[in-house]
XYZ file of C-alpha atoms in Angstrom:
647
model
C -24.545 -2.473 -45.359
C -24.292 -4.405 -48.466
C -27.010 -2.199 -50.206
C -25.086 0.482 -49.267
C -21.614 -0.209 -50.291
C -23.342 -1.450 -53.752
C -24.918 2.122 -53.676
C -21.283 4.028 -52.561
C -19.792 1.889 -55.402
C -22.044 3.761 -57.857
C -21.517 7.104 -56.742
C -17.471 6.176 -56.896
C -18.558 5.182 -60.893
C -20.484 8.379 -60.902
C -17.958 10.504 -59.646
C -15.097 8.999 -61.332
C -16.689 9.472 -65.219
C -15.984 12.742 -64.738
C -17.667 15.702 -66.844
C -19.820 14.990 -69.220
C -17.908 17.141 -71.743
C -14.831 15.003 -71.707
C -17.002 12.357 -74.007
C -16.395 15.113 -76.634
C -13.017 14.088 -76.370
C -12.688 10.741 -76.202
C -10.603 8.919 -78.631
C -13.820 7.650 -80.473
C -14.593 11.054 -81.367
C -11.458 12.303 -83.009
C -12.323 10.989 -86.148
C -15.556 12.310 -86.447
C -14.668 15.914 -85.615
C -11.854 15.405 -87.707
C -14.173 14.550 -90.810
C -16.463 17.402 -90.086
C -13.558 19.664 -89.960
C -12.667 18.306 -93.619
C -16.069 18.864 -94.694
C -16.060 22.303 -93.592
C -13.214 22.877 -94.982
C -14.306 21.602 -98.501
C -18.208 23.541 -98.040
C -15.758 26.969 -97.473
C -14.148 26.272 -100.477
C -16.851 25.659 -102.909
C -18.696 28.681 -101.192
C -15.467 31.087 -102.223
C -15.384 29.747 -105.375
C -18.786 30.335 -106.033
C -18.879 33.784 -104.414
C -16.473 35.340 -106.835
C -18.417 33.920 -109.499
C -21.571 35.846 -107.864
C -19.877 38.689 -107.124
C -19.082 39.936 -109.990
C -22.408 38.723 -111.826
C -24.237 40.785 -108.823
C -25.672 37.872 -107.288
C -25.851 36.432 -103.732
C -23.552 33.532 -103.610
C -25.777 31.206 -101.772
C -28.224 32.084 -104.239
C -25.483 31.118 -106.917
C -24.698 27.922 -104.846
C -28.334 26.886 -104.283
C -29.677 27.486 -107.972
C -25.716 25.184 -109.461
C -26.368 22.651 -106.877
C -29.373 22.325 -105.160
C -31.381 19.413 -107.279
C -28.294 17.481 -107.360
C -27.542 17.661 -103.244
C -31.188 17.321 -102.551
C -31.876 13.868 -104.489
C -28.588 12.451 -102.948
C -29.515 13.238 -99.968
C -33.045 12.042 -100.271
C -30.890 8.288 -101.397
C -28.405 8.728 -98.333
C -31.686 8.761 -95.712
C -32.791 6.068 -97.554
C -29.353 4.338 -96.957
C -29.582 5.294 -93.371
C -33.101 4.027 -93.154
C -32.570 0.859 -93.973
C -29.714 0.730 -91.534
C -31.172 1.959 -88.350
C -34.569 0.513 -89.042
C -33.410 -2.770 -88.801
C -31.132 -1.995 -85.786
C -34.270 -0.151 -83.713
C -36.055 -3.367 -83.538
C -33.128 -5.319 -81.463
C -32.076 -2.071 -78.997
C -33.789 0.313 -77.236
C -31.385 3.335 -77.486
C -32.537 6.770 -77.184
C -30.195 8.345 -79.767
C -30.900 5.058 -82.207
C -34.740 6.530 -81.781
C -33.618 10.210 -82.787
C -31.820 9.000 -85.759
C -34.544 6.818 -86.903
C -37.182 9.827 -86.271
C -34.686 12.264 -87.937
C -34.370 10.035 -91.173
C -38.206 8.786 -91.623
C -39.386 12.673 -90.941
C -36.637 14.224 -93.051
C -37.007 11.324 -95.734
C -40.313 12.533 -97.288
C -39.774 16.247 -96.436
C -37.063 15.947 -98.457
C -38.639 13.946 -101.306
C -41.906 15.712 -101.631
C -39.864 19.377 -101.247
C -37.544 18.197 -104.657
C -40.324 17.108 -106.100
C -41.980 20.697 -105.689
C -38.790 22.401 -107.017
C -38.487 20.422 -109.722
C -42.026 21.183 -110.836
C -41.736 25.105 -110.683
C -38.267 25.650 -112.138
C -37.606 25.951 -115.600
C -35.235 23.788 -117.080
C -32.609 23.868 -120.310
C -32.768 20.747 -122.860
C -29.350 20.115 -121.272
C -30.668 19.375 -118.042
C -33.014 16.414 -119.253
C -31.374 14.587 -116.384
C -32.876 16.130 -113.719
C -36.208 15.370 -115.248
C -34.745 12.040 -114.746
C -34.208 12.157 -111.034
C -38.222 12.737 -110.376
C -38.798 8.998 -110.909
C -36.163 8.435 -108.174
C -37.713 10.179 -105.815
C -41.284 8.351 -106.293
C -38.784 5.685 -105.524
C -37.612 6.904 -102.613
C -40.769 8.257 -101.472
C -42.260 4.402 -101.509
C -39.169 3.724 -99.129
C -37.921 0.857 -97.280
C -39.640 -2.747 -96.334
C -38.288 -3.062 -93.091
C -39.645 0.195 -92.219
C -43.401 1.973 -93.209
C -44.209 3.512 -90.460
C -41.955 5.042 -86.814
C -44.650 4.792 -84.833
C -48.315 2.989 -84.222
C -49.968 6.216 -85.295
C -48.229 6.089 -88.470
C -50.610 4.119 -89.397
C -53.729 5.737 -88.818
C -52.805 8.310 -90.989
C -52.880 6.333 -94.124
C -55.202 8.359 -96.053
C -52.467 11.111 -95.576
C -50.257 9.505 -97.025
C -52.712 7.734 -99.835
C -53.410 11.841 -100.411
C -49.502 12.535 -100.598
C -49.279 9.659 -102.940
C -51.746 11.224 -105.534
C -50.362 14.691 -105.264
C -46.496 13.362 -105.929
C -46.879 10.644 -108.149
C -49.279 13.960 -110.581
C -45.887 16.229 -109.390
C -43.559 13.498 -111.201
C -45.394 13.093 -114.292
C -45.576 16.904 -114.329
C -41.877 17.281 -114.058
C -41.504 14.429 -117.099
C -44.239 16.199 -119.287
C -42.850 19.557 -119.170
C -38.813 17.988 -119.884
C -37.752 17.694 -123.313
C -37.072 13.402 -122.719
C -40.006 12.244 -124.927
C -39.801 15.608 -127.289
C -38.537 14.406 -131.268
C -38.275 11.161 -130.097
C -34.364 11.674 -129.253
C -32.235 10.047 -126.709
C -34.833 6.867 -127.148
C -33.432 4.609 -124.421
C -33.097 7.312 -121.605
C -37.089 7.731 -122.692
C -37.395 3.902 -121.825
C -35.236 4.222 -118.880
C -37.476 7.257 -116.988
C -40.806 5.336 -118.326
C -39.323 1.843 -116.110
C -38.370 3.636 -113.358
C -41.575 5.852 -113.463
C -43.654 2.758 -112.998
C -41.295 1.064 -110.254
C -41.756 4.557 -108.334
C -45.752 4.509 -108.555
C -45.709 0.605 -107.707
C -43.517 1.015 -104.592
C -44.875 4.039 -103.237
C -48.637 3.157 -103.603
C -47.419 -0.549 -101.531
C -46.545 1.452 -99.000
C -49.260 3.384 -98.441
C -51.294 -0.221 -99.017
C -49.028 -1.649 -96.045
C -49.854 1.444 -93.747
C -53.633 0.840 -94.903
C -53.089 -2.954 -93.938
C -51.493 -2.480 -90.816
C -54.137 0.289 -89.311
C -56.621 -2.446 -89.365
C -54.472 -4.686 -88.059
C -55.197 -6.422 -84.550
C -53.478 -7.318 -81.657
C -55.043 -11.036 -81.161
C -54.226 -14.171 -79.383
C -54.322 -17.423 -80.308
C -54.614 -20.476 -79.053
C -51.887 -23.060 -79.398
C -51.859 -27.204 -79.264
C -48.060 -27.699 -80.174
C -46.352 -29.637 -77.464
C -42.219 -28.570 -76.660
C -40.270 -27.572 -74.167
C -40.096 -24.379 -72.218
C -37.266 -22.784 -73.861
C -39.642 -23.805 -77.117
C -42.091 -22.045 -75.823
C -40.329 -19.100 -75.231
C -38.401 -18.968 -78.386
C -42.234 -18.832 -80.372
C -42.806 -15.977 -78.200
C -39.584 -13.951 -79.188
C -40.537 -14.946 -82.961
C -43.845 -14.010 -82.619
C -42.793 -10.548 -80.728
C -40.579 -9.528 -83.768
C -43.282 -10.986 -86.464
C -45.534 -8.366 -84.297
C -43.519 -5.491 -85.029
C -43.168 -6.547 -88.804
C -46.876 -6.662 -89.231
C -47.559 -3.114 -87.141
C -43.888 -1.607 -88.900
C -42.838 -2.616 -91.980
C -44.386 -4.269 -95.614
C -43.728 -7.730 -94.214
C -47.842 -8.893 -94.792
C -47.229 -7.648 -97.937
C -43.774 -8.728 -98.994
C -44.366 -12.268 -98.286
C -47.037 -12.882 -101.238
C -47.276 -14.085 -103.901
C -47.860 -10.917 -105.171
C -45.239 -9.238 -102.888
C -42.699 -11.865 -104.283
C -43.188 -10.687 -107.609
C -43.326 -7.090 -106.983
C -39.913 -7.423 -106.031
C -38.616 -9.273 -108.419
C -39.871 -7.371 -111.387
C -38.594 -3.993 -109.681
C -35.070 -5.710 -109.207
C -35.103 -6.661 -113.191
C -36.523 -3.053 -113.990
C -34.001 -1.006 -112.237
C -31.324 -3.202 -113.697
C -32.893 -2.974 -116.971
C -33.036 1.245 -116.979
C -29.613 1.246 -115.693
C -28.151 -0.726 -118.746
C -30.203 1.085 -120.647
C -28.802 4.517 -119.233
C -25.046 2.516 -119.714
C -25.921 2.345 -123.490
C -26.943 5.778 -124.388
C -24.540 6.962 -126.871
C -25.245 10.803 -126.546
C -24.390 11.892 -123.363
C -21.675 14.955 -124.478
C -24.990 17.245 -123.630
C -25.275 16.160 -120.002
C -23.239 17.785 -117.356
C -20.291 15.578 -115.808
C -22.042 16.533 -111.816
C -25.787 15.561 -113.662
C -24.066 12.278 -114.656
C -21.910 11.100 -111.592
C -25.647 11.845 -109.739
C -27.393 9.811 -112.207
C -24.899 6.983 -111.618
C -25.347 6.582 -107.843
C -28.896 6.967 -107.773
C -29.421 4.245 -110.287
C -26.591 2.131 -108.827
C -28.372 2.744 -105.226
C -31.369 2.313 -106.527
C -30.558 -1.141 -107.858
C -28.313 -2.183 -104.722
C -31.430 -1.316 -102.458
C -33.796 -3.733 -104.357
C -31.291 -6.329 -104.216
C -30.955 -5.559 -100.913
C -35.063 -5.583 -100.337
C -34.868 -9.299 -102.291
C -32.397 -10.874 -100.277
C -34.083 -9.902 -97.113
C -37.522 -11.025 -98.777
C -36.156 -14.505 -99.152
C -33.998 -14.984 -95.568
C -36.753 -13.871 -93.908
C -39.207 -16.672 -92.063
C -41.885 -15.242 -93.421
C -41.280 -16.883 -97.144
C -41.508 -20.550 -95.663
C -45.062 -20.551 -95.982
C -44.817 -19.605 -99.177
C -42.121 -20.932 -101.228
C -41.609 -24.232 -99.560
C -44.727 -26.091 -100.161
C -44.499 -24.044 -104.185
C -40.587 -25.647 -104.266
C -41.877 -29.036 -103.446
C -44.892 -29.116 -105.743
C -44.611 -32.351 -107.923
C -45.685 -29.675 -110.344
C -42.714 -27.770 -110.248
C -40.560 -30.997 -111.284
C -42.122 -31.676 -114.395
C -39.837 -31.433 -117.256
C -41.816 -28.555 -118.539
C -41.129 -26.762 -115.300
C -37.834 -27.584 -114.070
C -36.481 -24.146 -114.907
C -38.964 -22.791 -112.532
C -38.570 -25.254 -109.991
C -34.603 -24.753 -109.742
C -35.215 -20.931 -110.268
C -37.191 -21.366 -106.732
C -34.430 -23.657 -105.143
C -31.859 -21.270 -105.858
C -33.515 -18.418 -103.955
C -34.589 -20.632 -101.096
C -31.126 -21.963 -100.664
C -29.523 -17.795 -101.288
C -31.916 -17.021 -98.182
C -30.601 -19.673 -96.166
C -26.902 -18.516 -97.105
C -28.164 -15.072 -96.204
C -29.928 -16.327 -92.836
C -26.938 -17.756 -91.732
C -24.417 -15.058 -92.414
C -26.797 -12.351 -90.645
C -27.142 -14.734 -87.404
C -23.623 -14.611 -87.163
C -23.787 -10.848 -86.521
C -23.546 -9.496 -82.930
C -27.089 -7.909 -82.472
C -28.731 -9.320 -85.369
C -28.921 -12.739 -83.906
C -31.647 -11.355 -81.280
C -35.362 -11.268 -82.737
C -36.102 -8.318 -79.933
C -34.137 -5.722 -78.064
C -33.723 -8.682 -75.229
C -33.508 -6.483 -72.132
C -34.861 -4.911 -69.376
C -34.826 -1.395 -68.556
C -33.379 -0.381 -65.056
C -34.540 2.124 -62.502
C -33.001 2.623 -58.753
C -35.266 4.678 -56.858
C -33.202 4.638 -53.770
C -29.938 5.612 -56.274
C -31.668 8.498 -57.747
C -33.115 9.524 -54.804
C -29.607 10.034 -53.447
C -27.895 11.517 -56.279
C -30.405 13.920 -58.075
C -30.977 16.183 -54.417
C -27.792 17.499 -55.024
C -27.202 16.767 -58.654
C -26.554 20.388 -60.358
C -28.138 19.319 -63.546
C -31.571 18.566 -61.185
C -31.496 21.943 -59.966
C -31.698 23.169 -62.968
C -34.104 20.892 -64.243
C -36.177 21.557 -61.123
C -35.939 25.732 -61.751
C -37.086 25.056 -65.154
C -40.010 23.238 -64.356
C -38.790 19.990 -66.086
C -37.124 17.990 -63.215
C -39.789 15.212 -64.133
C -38.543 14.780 -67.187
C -34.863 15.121 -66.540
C -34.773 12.751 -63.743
C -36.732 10.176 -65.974
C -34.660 10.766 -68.992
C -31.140 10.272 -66.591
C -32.464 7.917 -64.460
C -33.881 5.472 -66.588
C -31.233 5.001 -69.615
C -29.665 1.864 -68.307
C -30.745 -1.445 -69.179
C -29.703 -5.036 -68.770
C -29.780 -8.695 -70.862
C -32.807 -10.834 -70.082
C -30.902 -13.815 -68.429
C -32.146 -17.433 -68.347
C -32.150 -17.372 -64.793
C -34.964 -14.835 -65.124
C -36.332 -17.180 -67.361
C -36.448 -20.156 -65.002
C -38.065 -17.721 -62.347
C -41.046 -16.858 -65.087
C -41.452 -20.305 -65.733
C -41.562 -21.518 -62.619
C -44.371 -19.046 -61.534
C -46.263 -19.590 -64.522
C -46.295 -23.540 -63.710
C -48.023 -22.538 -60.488
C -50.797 -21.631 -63.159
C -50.872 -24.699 -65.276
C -54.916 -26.852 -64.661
C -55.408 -23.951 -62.644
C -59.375 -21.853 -64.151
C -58.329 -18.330 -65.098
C -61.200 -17.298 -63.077
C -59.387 -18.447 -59.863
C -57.821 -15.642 -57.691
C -54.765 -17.817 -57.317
C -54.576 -17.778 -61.375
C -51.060 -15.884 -61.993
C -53.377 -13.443 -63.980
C -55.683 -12.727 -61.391
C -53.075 -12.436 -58.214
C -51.456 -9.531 -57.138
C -54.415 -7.773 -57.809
C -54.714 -4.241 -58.522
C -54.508 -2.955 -55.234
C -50.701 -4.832 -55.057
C -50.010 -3.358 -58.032
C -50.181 0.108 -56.457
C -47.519 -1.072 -53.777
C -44.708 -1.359 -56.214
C -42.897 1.118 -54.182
C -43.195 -0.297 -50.739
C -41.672 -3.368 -52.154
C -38.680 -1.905 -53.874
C -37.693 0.299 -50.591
C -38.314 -2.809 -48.572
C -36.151 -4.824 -50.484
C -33.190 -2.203 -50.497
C -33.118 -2.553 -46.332
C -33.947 -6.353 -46.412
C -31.308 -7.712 -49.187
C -28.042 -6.777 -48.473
C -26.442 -8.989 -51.126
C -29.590 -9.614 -53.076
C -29.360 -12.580 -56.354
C -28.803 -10.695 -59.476
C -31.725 -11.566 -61.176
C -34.391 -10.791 -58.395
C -32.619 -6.710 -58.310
C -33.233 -6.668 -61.717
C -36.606 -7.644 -61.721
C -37.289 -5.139 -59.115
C -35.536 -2.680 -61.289
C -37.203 -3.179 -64.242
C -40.670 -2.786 -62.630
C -39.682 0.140 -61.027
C -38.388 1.452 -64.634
C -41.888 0.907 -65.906
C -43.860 3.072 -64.064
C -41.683 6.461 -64.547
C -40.558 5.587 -68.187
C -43.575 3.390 -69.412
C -46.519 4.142 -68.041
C -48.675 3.401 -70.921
C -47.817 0.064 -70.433
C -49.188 -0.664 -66.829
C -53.167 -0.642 -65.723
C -54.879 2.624 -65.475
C -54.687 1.870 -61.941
C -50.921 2.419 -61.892
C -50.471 6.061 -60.730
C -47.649 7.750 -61.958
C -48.929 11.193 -60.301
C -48.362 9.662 -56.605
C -44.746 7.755 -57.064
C -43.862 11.487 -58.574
C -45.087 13.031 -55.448
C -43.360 10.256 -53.534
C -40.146 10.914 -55.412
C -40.582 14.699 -54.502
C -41.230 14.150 -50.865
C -38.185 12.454 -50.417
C -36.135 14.047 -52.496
C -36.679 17.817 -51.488
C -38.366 17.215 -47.605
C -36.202 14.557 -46.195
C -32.856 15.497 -44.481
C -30.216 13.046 -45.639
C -26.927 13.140 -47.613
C -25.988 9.790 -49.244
C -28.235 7.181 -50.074
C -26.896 5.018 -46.808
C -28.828 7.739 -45.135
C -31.509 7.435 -47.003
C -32.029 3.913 -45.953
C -31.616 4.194 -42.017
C -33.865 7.547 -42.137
C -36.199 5.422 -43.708
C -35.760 2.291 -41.511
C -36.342 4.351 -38.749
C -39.711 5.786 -39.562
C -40.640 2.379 -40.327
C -39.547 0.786 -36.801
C -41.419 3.995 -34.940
C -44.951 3.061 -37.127
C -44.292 -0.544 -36.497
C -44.137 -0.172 -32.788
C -46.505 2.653 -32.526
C -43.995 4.778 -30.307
C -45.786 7.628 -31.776
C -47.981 8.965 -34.381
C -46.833 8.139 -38.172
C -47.681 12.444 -38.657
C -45.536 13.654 -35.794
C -42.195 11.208 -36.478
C -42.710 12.341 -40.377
C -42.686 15.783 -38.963
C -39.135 14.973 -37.209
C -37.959 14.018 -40.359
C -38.350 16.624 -42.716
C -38.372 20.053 -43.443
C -40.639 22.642 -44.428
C -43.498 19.501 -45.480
C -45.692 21.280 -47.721
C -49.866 21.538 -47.168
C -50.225 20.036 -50.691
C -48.469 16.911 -49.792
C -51.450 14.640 -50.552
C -52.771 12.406 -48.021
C -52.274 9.121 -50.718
C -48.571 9.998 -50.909
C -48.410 10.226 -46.981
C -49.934 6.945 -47.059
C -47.728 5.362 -49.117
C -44.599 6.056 -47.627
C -45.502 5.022 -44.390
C -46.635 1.813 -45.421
C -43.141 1.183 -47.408
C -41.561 2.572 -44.443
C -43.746 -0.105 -42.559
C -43.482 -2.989 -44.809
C -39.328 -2.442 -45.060
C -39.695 -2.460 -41.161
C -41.193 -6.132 -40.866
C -39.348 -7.743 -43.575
C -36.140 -7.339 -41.599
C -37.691 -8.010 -38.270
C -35.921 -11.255 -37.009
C -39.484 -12.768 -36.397
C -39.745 -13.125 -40.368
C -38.300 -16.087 -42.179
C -34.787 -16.460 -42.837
C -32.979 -14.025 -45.666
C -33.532 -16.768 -48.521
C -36.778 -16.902 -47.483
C -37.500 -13.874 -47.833
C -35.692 -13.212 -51.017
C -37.976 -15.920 -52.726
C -40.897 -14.614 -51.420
C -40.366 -10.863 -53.006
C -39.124 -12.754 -56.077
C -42.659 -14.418 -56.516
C -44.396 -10.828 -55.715
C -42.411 -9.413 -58.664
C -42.870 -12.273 -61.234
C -46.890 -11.884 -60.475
C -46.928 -8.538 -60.297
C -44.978 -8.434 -64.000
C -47.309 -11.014 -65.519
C -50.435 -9.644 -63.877
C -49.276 -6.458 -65.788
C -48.349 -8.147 -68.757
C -51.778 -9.624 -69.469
C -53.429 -6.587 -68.781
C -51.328 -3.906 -70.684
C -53.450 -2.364 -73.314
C -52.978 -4.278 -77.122
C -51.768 -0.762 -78.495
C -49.557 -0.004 -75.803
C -47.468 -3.381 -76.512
C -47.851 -2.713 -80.053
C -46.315 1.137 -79.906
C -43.234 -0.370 -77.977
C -42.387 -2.821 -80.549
C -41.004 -0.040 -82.509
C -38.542 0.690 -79.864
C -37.101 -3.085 -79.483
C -39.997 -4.562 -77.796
C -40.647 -5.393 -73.854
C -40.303 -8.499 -71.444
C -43.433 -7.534 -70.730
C -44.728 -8.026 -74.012
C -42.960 -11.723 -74.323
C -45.178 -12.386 -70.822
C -48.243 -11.381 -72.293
C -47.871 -13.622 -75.078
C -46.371 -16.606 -72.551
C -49.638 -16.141 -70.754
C -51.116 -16.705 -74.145
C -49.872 -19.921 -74.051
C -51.509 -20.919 -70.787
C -54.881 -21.538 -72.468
C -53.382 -23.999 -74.391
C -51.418 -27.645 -73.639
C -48.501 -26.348 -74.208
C -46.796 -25.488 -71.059
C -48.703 -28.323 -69.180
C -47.079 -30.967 -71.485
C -43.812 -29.598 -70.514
C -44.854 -29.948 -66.765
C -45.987 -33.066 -66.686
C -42.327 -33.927 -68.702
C -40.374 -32.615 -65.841
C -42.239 -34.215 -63.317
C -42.522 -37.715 -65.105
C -37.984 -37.285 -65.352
C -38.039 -36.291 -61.612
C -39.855 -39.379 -60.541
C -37.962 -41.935 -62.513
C -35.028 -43.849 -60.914
């Protein structure tokens, strides 16, 4: 009855949120409608303004609006999804959140489209001397179009297509010097340091953009490899190298990272820090701007003041990052560098060593940006959904739409929770069962569980909801989070893993049974399980008593499987079984093999594609399992078990 008042204490939750359309009006969102109200309000007004103006010139005033304002709302935008980039990209990498993913997509997609569509308008429209400026702008978005270090590519296949974007590259960066040739800044040799200014940022914008395309190039040959290591330390040592080598994953597959932290990297960004500076002082100097339009120059402004901000911004992550240890430490502690001669250059180094350090240690201090990985575990109930989507309003509609799949995997699999260190302990001690034992034993915790367990994950997790009713927190999420795998990530388990039957498991129960809570659920199913058990009758005819209308194309597999879970739920609460801790332990162990017998054989691409969405335990296991080839965790052991036997 626990399980079951745990289960009635969701539905109370459930019920209690109410609709979903009071979040509309929740106190968070008053200022946001509020603002969009305001800018509305303002778009109206520029609109009427405009469309008097058009009116009586005989034009269409979007027309009128598009041709005044278009360049100039297009290359701030294409700087504001830059902003926004930056942002979100470094955000992704520490939560999985579905609308954090739709933001990012939005951005990266909308970033170039945006970019390479200016760049196109630019090229065909004729422009007055007056609007040199917007000649100008082209270099910015080469800039843009290079875009940000923490982010190169959304998803694995991002990278594949690098000769896209090497082809894209070509095609803009020709676009750009187009735009410049046919612009009156390098005609009579006028307005001299705006010349200089658009030359600078011209060759920052080819430099950045063709590193990007040389990190996408870079990180489609990249490989997903393990490594043996002979450092000795202590679990949580252990598993704090696996965290850091999770998130050095996803900067290696995602980002300019391998690039970056170079020598080479170092000093791209460097010299495009001092260049932007440079062609915005030089833009500060020019004397002659009466002939530029107040709206051209407030643009100019922020895109070279953004421009500058994000390579500052792009520096000071260069040198907080880890990466840059292996590269400017043993160059800061060179005898060479403290030579008289080069003492400049050796406190030049120690002052950005020690800024990334400042840097380091403000960032850590920051809520989410102190994890290296999303650090949680994605939840799934099948008994909860079970009880809630047969009746669920939303499901029907789903289901008369042909998309109740999808619906009930998109509702029923949002939660997550924290990876706590009592989950930890419960890894490690499993994985110790492992330590001097040949991988090519069938006790090995990579060998056991086999595939054939693996398909049982569902008698389990109905077994334990009868068995436990007050069940440790850590074991229900582990059971939870394996469950969550196989409808949300199934790319991640062994081909073996069949989606196909736990959907046609889901559907059996959910539209053939005859129950009405989720307490029903569970003594409906308890019940088939005692009659197979104790053979009071055929499995066919009691499945026959319990639902309705079963349909012919009910596979036999899915049969199978639900009377085994019904079975196995049925002799794990028999009294003639081991006590309830007992137990408990026992499906605790079948869930920590089961995860690291998937871990270790999860395709390399599949871990890699899920490092752009924050990363999986599962991922952290695979590389902890790594780790068994070396000393590493068998030093620790033998540790523990030296400090247990002293007096």
């Amino acid at each position: 009855m626990g399980s079951a008042s745990s289960i009635s204490t969701q539905e109370k939750k459930k019920t209690s949120s109410g609709s979903s359309l009071s979040l509309f009006f929740a106190p968070k969102w008053i200022p946001i409608i509020y603002g969009c109200v305001f800018v509305l309000r303002v778009v109206a007004v520029v609109v009427a303004h405009f469309s008097g103006e058009a009116m009586a010139a005989g034009i269409d005033p979007l027309v009128a609006l598009w041709k005044e304002w278009g360049i100039q709302v297009l290359v701030l935008l294409s700087l504001a999804l830059q902003v926004i980039l930056l942002v979100t990209a470094e955000i992704r990498r520490r939560k999985d959140s579905g609308v954090l993913r739709v933001i990012v997509w939005l951005a990266y997609l909308l970033a170039d489209t945006t970019a390479i569509y200016t760049l196109g308008h630019m090229s065909v429209t004729s422009r007055s001397p007056e609007q040199e400026l917007v000649a100008f702008w082209a270099t910015f978005l080469l800039l843009h179009l290079g875009g940000q270090d923490n982010i190169t590519a959304y998803s694995i296949d991002d990278n594949r297509l690098w000769l896209r974007h090497l082809q894209s590259f070509v095609v803009q960066v020709l676009a750009a010097a187009y735009v410049l040739y046919e612009s009156s800044i390098f005609a009579g040799g006028h307005r001299t340091m705006l010349s200089q200014a658009t030359i600078f940022m011209f060759v920052v914008g080819v430099v950045k953009y063709g590193e990007r395309v040389w990190a996408l190039m870079s990180a489609s040959s990249s490989a997903l490899s393990g490594k043996n290591y002979n450092s000795s330390g202590s679990w949580e040592d252990m598993y704090h190298v696996a965290e850091i080598q999770l998130s050095l994953m996803h900067d290696v597959f995602y980002s300019e990272a391998e690039l970056i932290h170079t020598w080479y990297g170092h000093c791209i960004r460097l010299t495009s820090l001092a260049v932007t500076a440079t062609a915005l002082r030089l833009f500060l100097g020019l004397s002659d701007k009466d002939g530029f339009s107040k709206v051209d120059l407030v643009a100019t402004y922020v895109l070279l003041s953004g421009a500058v901000v994000l390579e500052i911004t792009s520096v000071l992550r260069a040198m907080s990052s880890t990466w840059r240890y292996p590269l400017l430490d043993p160059i800061s502690t060179s005898p060479c560098c403290r030579l008289p001669i080069n003492r400049p250059l050796y406190y030049h180094f120690d002052l950005l060593i020690k800024s990334g350090e400042l840097v380091r240690g403000a960032i850590q201090k920051v809520g989410i940006l102190k994890r290296y990985w999303s650090d949680s575990m994605g939840q799934h109930n099948f008994i909860y959904m079970c009880s809630h989507c047969k009746d669920s309003r939303s499901s029907k509609i789903a289901r008369w739409m042909g998309r109740e799949d999808w619906w009930n995997t998109l509702v029923y699999t949002s939660s997550s929770v924290p990876v706590s260190l009592d989950f930890s302990e419960l890894l490690k001690e499993q994985l110790w069962e492992s330590v001097g034992v040949k991988k090519e034993n069938p006790n090995h915790i990579q060998n056991s569980r086999g595939r054939a367990a693996l398909k049982k994950r569902g008698f389990w997790h109905e077994a334990e909801h009868k068995r436990l009713p007050h069940p440790a927190k850590v074991t229900q999420e582990l059971f939870n989070y394996m469950m969550f795998l196989l409808p949300a990530r199934p790319y991640m388990l062994p081909d073996n893993a069949s989606r196909q039957r736990y959907i046609e498991l889901c559907n059996k129960v959910i539209h053939h049974l005859k129950y009405s809570s989720a307490v029903d659920l569970i003594k409906l199913i308890q019940g088939h399980g005692d009659a197979v058990n104790a053979e009071q009758t055929q499995p066919a005819v009691v499945v026959e008593n319990l639902v309705v209308d079963m349909p012919a194309a009910t596979t036999k597999e899915s049969s199978v499987t639900f009377d085994r879970a019904c079975q196995l739920g049925s002799k794990l609460i028999s009294k003639e079984l081991e006590t309830p801790d007992a137990i408990l332990d026992l499906i605790s162990q079948v869930w920590v093999e089961m995860l690291c017998y998937t871990g270790y054989r999860c395709r390399p691409d599949s871990h890699a594609r899920q490092l752009s969405s924050g990363g999986e335990i599962t991922t952290v296991v695979a590389i902890l399992m790594e780790f068994l080839k070396s000393d590493f965790l068998k030093l620790d052991k033998q540790e523990q078990v030296a400090e247990l036997g002293s007096p």
